[in-house]
Backbone as a chain_set.jsonl record, in Angstrom:
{"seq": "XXXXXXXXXXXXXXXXXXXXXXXXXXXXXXXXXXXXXXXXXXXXXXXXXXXXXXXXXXXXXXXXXXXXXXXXXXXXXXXXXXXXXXXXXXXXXXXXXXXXXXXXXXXXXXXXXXXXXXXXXXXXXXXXXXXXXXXXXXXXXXXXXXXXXXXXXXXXXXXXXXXXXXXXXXXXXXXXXXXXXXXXXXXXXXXXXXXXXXXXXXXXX", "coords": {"N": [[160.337, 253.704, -15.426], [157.418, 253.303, -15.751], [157.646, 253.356, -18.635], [159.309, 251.228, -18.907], [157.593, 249.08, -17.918], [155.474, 248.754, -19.715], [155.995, 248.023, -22.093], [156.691, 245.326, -21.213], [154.711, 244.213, -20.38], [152.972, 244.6, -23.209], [154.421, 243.165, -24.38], [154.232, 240.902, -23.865], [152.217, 240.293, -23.969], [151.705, 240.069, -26.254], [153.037, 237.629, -27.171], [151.535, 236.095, -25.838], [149.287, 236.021, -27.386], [148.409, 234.408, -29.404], [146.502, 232.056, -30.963], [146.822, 228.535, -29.192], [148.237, 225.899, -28.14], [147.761, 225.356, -25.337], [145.745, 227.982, -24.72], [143.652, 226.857, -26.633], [142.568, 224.994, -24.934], [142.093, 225.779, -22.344], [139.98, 227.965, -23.464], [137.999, 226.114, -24.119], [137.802, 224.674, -20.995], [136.877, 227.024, -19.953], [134.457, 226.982, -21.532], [132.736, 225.218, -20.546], [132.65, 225.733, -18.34], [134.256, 224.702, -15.644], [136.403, 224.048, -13.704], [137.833, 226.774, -14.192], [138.909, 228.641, -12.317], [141.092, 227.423, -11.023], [142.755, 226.405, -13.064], [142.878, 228.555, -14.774], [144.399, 230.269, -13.005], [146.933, 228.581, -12.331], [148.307, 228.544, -15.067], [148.399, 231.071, -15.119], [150.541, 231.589, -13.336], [152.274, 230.108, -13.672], [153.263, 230.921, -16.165], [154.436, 233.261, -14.974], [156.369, 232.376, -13.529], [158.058, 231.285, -15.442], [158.487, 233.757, -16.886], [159.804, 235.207, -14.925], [162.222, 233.327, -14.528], [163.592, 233.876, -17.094], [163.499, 236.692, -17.472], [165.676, 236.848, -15.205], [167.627, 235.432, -16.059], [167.468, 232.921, -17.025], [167.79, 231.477, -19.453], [170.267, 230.808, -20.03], [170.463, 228.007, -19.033], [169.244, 226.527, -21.536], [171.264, 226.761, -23.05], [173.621, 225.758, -22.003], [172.765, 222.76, -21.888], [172.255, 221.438, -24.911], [170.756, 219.461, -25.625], [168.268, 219.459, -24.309], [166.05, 221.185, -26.002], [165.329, 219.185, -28.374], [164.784, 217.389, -26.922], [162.173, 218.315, -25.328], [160.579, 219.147, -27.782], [160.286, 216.532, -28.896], [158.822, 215.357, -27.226], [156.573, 217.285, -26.298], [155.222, 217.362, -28.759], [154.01, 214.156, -29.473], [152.554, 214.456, -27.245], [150.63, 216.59, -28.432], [149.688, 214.945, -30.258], [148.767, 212.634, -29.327], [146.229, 214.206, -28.081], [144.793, 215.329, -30.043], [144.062, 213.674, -32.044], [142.247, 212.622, -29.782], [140.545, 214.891, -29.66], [139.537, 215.155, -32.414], [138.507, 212.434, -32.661], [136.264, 212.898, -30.662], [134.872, 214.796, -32.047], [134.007, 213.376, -34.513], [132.464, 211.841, -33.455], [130.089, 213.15, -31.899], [127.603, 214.129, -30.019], [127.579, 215.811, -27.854], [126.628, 217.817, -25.283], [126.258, 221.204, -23.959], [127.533, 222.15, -21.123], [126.575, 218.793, -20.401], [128.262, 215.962, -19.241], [130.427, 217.623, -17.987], [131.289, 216.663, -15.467], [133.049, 214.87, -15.683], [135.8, 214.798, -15.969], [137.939, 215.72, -14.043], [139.463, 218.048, -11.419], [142.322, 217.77, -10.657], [142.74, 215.302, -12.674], [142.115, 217.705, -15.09], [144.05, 219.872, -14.524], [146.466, 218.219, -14.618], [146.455, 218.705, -17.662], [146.758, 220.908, -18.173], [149.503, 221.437, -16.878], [150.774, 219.634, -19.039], [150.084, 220.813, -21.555], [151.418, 223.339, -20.535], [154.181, 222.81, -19.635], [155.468, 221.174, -21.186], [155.283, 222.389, -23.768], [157.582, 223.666, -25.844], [157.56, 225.965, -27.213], [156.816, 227.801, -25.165], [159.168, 228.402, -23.344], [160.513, 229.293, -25.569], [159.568, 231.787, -25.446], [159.713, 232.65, -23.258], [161.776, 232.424, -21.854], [163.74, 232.804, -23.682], [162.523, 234.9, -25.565], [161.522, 237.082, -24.063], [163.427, 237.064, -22.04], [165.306, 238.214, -23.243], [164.866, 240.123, -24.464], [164.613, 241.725, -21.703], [167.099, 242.49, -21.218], [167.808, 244.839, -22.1], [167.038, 246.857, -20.549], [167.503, 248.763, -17.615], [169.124, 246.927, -15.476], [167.652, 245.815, -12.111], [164.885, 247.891, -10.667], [164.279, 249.151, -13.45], [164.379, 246.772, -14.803], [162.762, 245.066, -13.774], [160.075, 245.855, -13.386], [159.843, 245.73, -16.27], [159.054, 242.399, -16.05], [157.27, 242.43, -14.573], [155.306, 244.221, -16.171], [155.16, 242.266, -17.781], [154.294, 239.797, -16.663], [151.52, 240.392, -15.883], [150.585, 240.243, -18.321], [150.197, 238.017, -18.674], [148.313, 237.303, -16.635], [145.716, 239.105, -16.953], [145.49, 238.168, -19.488], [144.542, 235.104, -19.388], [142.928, 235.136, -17.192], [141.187, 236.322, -18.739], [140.45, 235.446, -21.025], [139.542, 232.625, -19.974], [137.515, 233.26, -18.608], [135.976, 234.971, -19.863], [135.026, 233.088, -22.118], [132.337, 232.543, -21.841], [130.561, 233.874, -22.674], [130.661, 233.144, -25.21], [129.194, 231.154, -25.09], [125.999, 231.032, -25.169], [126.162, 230.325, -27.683], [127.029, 228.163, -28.186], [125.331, 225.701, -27.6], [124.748, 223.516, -29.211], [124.893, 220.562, -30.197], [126.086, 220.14, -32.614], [127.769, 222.628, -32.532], [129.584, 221.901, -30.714], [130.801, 219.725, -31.634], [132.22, 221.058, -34.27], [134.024, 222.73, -32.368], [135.637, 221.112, -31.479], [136.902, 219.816, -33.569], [138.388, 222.147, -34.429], [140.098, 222.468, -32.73], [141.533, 219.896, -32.277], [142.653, 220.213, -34.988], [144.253, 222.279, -34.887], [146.23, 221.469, -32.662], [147.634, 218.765, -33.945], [148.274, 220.441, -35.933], [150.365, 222.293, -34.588], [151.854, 220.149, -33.645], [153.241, 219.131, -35.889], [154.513, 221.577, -36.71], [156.255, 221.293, -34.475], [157.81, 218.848, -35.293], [158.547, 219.49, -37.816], [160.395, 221.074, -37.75], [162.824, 220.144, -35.739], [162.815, 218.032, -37.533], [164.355, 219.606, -39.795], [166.401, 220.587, -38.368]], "CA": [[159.771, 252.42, -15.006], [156.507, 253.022, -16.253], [157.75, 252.753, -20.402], [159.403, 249.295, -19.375], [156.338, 247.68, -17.747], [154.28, 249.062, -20.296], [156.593, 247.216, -22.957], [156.881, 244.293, -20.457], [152.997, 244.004, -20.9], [152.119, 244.607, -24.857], [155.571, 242.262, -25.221], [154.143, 239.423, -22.827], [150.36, 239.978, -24.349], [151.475, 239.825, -27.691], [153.645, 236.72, -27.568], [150.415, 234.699, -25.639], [147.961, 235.724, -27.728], [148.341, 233.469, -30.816], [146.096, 230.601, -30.662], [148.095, 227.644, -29.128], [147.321, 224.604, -27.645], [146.861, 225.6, -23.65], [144.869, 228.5, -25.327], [142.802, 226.247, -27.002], [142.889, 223.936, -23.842], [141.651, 226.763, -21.831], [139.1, 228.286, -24.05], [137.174, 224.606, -23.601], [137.045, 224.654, -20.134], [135.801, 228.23, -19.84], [133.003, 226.853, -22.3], [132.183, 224.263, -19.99], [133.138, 226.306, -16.657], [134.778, 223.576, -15.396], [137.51, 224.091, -12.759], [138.279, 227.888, -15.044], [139.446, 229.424, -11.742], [142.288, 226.8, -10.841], [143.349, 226.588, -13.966], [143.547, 229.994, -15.454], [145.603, 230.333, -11.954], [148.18, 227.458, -13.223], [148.801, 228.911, -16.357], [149.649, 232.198, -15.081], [151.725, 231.436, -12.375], [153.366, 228.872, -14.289], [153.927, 231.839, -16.807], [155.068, 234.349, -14.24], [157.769, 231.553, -12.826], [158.71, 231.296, -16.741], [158.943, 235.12, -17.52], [160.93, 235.317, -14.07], [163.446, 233.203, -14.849], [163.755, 234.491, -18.445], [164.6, 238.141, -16.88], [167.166, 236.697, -14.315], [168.913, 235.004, -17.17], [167.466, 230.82, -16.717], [168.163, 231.14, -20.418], [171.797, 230.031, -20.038], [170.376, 226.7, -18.878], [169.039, 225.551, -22.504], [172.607, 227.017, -23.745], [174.126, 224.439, -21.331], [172.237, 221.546, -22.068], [172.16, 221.709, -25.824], [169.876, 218.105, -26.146], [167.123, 220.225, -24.026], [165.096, 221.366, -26.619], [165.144, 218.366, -28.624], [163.767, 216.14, -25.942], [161.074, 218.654, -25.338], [160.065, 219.063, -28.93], [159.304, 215.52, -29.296], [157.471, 214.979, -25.945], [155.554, 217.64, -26.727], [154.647, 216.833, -30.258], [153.92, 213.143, -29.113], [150.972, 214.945, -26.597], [149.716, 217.311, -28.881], [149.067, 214.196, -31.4], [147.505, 212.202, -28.832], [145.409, 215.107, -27.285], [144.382, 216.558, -31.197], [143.602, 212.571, -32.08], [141.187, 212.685, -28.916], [139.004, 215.759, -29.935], [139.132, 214.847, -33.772], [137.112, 211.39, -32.481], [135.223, 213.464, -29.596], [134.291, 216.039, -32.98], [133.554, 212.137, -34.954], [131.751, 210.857, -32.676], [129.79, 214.205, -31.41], [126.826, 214.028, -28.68], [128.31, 216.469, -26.609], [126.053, 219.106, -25.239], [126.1, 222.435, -22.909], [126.859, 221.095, -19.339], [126.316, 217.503, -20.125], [129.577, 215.028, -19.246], [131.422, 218.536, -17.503], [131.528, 216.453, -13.982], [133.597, 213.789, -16.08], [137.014, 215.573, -15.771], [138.075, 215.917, -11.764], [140.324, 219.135, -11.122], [143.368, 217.12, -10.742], [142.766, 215.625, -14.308], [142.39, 218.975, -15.892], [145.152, 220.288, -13.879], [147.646, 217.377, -14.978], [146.484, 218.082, -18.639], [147.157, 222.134, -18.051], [150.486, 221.305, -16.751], [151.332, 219.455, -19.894], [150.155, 221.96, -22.444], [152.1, 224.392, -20.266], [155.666, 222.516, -19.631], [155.651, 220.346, -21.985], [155.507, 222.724, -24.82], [158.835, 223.891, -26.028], [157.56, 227.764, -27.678], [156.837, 228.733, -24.122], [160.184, 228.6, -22.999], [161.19, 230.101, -26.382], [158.746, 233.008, -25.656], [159.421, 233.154, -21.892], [163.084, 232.343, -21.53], [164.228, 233.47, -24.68], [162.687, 236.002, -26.325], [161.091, 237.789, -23.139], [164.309, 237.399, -21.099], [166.592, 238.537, -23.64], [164.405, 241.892, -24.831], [164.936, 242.222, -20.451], [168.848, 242.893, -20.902], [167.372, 246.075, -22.941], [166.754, 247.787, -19.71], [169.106, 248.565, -16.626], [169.005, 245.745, -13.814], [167.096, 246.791, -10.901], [164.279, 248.798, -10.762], [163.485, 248.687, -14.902], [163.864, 245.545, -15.716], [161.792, 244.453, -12.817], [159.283, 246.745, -13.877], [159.233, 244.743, -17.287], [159.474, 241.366, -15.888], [155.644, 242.719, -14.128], [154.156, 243.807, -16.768], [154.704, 241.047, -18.478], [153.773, 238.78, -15.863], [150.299, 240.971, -15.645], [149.985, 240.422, -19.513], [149.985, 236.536, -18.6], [147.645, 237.47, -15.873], [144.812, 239.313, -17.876], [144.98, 237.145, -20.914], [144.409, 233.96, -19.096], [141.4, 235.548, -16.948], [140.141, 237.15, -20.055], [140.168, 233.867, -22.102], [138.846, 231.303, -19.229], [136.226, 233.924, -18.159], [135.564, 235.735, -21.544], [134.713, 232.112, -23.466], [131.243, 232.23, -21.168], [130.279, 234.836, -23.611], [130.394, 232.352, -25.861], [127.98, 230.421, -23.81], [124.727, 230.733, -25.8], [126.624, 229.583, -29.469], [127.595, 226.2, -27.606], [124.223, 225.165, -26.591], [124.237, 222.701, -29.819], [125.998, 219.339, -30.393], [126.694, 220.664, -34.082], [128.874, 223.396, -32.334], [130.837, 221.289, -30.133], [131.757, 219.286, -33.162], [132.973, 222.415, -35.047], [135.021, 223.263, -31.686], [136.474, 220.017, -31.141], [137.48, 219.588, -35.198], [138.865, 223.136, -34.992], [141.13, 222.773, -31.328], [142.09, 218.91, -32.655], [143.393, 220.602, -36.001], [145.047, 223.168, -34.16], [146.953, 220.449, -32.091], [147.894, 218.431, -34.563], [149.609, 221.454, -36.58], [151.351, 222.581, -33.953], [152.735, 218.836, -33.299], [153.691, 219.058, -37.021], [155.216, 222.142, -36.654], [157.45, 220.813, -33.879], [158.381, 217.345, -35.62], [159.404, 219.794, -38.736], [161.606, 221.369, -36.671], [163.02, 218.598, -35.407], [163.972, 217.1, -38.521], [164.902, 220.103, -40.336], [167.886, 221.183, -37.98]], "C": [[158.433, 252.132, -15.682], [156.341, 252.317, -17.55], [158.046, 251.434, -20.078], [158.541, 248.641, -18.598], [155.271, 247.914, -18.477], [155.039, 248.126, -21.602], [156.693, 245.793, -22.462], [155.227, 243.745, -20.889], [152.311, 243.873, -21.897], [153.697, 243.049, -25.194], [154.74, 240.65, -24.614], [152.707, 239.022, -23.675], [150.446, 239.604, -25.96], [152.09, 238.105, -28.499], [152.645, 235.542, -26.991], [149.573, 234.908, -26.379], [147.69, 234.759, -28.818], [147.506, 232.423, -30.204], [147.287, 229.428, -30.631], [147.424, 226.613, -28.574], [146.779, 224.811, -25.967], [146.278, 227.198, -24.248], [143.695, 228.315, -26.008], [141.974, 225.516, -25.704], [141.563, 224.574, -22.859], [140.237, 227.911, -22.156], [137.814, 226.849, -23.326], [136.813, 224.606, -22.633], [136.378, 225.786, -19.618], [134.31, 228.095, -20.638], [132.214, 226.024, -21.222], [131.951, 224.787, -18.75], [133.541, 225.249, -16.029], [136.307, 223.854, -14.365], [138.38, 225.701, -13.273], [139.238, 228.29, -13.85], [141.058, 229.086, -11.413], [142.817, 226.555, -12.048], [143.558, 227.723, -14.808], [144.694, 230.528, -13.802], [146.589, 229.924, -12.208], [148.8, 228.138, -13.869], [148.752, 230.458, -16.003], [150.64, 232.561, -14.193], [152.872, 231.03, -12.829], [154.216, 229.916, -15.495], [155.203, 232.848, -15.899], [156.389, 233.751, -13.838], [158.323, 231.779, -14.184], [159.367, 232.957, -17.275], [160.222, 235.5, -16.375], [162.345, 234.84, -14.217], [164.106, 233.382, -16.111], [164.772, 235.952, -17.686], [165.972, 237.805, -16.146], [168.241, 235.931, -15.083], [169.21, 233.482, -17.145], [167.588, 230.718, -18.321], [169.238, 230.144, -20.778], [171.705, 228.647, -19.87], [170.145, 225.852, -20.593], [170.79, 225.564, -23.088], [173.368, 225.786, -23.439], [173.86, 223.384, -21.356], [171.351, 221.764, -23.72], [171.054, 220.057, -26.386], [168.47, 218.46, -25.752], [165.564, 220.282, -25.111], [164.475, 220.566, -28.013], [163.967, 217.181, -27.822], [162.442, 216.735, -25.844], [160.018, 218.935, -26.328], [159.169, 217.841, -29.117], [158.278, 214.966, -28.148], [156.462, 216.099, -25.89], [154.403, 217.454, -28.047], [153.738, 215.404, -29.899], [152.35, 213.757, -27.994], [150.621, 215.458, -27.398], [148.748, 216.272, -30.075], [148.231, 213.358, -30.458], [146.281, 212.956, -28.62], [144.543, 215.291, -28.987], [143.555, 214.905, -31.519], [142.124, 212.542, -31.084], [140.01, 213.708, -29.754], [139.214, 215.592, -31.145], [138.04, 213.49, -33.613], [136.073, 212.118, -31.648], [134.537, 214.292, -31.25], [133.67, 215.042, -34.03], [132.261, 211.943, -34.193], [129.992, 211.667, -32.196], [128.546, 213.799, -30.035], [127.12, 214.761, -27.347], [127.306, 217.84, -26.417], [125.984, 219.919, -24.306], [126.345, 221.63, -21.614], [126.657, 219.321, -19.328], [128.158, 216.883, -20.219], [130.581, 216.136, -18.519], [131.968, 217.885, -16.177], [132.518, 215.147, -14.559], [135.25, 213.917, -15.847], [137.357, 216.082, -14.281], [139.488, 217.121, -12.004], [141.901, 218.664, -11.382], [143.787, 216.557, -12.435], [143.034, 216.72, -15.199], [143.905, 219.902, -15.766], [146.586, 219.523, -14.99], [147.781, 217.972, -16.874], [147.234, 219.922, -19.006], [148.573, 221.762, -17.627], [151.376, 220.781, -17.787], [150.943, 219.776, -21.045], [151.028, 223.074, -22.217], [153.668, 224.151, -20.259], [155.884, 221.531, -20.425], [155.773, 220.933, -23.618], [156.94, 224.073, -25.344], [157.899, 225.432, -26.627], [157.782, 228.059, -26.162], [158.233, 229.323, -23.498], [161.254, 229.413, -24.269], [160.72, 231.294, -26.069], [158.975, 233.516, -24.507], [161.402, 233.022, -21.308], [163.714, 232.898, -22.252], [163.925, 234.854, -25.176], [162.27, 237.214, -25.117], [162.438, 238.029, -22.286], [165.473, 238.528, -21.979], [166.026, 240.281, -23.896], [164.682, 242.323, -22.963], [166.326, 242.86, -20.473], [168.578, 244.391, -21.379], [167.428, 247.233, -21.371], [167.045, 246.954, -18.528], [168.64, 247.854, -15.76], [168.542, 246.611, -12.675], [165.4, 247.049, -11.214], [162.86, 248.34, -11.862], [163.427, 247.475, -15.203], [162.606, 244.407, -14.504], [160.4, 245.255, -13.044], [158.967, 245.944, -15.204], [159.013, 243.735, -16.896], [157.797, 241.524, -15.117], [155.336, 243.072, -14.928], [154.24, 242.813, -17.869], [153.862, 239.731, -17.984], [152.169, 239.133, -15.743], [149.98, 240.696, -17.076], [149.165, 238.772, -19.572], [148.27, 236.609, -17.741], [145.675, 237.805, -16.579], [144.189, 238.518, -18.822], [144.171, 235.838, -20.546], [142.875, 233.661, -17.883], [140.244, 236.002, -17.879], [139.428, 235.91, -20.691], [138.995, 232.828, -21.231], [137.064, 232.236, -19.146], [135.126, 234.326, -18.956], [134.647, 234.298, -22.265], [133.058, 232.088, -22.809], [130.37, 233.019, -22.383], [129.523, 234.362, -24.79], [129.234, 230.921, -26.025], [126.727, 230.063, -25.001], [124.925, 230.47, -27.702], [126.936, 228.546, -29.022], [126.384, 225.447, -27.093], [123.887, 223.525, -27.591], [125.49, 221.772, -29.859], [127.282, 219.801, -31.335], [127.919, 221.625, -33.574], [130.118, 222.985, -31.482], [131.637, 220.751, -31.185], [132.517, 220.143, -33.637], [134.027, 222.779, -33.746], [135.741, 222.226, -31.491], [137.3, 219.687, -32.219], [138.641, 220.713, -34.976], [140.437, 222.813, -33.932], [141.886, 220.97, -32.027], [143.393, 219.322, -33.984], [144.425, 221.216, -35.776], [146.632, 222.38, -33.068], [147.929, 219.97, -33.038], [149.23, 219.079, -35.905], [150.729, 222.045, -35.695], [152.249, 221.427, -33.878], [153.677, 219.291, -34.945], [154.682, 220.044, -37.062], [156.872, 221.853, -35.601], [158.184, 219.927, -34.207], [159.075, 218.459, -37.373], [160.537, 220.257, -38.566], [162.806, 220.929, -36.305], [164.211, 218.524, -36.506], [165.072, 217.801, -39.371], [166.465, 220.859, -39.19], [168.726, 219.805, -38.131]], "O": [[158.194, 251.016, -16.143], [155.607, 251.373, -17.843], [157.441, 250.497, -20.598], [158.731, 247.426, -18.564], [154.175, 247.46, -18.148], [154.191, 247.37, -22.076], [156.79, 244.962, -23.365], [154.922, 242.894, -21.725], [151.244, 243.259, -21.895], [153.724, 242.236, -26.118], [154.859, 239.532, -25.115], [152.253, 237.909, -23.94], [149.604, 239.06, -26.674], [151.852, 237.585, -29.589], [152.718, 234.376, -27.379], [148.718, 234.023, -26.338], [146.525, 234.397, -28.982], [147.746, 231.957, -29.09], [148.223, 229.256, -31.413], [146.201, 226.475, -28.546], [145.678, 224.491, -25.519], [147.179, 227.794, -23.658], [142.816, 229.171, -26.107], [140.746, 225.582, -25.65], [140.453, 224.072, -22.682], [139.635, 228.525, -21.275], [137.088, 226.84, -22.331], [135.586, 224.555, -22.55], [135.389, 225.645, -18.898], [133.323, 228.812, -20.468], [131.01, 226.247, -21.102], [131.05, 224.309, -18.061], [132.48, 224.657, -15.831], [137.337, 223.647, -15.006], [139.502, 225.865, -12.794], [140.424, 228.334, -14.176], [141.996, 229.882, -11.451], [144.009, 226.467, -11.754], [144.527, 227.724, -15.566], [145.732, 231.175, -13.949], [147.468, 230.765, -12.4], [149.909, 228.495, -13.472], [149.215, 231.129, -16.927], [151.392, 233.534, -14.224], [154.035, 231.354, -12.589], [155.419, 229.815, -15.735], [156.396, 233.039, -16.136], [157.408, 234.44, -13.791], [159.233, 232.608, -14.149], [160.42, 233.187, -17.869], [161.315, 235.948, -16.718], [163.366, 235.52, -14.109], [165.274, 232.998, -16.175], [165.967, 236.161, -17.478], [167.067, 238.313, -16.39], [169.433, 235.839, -14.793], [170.278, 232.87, -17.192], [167.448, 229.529, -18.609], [169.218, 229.127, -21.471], [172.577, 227.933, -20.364], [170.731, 224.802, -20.858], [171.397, 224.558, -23.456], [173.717, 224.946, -24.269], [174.694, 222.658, -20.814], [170.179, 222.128, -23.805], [170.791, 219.836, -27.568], [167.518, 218.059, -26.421], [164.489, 219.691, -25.02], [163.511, 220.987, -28.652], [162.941, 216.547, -28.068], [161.486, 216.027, -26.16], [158.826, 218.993, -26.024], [157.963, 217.815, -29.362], [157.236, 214.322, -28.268], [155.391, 215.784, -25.37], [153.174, 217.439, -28.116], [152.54, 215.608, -30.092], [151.221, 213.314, -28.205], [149.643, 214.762, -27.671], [147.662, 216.537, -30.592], [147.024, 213.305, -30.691], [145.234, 212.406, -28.96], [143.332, 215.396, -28.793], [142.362, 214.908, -31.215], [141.025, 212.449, -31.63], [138.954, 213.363, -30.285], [138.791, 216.73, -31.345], [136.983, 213.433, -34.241], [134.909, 211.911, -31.99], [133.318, 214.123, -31.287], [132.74, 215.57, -34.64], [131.127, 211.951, -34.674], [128.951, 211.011, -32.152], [128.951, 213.083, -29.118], [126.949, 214.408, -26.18], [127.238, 218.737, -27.257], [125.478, 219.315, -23.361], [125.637, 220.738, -21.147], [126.607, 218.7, -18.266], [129.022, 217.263, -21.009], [131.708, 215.664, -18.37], [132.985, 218.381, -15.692], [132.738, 214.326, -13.669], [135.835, 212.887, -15.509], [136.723, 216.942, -13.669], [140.397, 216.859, -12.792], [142.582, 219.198, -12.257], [144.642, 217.017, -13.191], [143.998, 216.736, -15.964], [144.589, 220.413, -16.652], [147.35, 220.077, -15.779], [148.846, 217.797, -17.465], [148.049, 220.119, -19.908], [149.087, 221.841, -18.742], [152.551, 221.146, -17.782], [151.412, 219.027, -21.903], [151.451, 223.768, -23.141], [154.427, 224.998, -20.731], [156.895, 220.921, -20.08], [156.208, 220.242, -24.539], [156.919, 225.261, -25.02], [157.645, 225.936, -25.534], [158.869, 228.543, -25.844], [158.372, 230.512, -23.209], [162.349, 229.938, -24.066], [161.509, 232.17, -26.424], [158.635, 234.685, -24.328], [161.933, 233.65, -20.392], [164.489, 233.698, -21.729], [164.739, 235.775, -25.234], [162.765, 238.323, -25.322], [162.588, 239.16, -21.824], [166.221, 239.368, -21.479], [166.617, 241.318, -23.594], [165.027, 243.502, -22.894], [166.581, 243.766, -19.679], [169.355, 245.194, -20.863], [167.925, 248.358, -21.431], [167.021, 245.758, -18.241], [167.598, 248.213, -15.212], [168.906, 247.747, -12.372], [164.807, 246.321, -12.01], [161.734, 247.851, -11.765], [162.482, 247.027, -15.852], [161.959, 243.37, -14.649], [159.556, 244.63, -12.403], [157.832, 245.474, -15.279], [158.089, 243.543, -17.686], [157.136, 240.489, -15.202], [154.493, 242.225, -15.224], [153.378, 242.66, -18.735], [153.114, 238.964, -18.59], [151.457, 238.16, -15.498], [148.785, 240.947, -17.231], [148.137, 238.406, -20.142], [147.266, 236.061, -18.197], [144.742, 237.003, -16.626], [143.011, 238.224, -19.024], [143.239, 235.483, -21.268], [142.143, 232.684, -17.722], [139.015, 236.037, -17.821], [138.249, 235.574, -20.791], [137.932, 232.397, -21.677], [135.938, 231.894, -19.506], [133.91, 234.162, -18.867], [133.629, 234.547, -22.91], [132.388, 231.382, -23.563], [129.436, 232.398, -22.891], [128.455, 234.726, -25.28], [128.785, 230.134, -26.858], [126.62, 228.977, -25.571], [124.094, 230.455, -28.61], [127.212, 227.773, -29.94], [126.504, 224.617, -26.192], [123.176, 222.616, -27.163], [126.669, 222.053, -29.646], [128.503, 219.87, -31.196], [129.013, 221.469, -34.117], [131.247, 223.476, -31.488], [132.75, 221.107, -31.571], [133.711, 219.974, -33.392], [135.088, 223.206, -34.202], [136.89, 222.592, -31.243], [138.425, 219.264, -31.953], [139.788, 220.378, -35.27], [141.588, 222.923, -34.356], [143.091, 221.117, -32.231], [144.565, 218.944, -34.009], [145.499, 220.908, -36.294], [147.757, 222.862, -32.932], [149.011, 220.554, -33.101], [150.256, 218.657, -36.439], [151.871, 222.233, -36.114], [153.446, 221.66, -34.042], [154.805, 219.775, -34.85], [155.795, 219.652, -37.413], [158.049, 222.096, -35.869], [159.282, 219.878, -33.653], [160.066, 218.006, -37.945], [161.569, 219.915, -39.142], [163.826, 221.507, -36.679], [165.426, 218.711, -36.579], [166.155, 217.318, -39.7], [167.347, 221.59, -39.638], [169.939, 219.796, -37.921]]}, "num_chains": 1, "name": "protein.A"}
């Protein structure tokens, strides 16, 4: 039990860590501290429901509804270009400093915008239904694979406290306008390629 939640855990930590867009998302409001606690909550619950039904085998659903990951491609793509559009003018425009404008964003807002970085973006469900559920068949029902299916859910867990909590760190390099700019250019770019990546996608199947 121990080997498969110890594989459940480097498999879960290794497939969130890539910079992504609720990674980016999330970084931001840990700069700002800004609602960090309810939303690094979100996003690993929202994982843990995702890695869960990955192990129990909610895969079969995209199988069954073969237009699925189409629809979600382009409604995600379609946010990440608005959202990347936004902080490329916020990174234009700049005047943004430490703490100033953080009370502008209400929990609920942030929330709504965490919910659609999180279900709205088609990898997760490749990473959490697919590739996480299917390495689960690896090890025997019961017991082990419930044993992976935690530590993966703990990899979600960590990462997403690490990140919100961790970016404070970062705290005294954000105190200037100049550096918001540079973070808003960088997380807009970041957006934007991912959209691209999903609309190539797309066209090329």
């Amino acid at each position: 039990m121990t080997a498969a939640a110890l594989t459940g855990f480097f498999t879960g930590f290794s497939l969130i860590l890539a910079i992504g867009a609720q990674n980016a998302f999330i970084l931001r409001q840990g700069l700002l501290r800004l609602h960090v606690l309810p939303l690094v909550l979100f996003c690993a619950v929202s994982d843990a429901a995702l890695i869960a039904a990955g192990v129990a085998g909610f895969s079969a659903v995209t199988a069954a509804l073969p237009a699925l990951p189409l629809v979600m491609s382009l409604g995600g793509a379609a946010f990440l270009i608005v959202y990347g559009l936004l902080r490329l003018r916020a990174a234009w425009a700049g005047g943004h400093v430490m703490g100033r404008g953080a009370e502008a964003q209400s929990l609920g807002a942030a929330l709504a915008m965490a919910a659609a970085f999180t279900w709205a973006n088609p990898h997760v469900y490749l990473d959490t239904l697919g590739l996480i559920g299917a390495i689960s068949t690896g090890f025997a029902p019961g017991s082990e694979r419930l044993a992976f299916g935690g530590g993966a859910v703990l990899a979600s867990f960590v990462f997403f406290f690490s990140l919100g909590y961790g970016a404070r760190l970062l705290a005294p390099m954000m105190r200037s306008p100049r550096a918001w700019r540079l973070l808003d250019l960088v997380i807009g770019v970041v957006m934007l390629a991912i959209a691209a990546k999903l609309l190539a996608g797309v066209f090329a199947a």
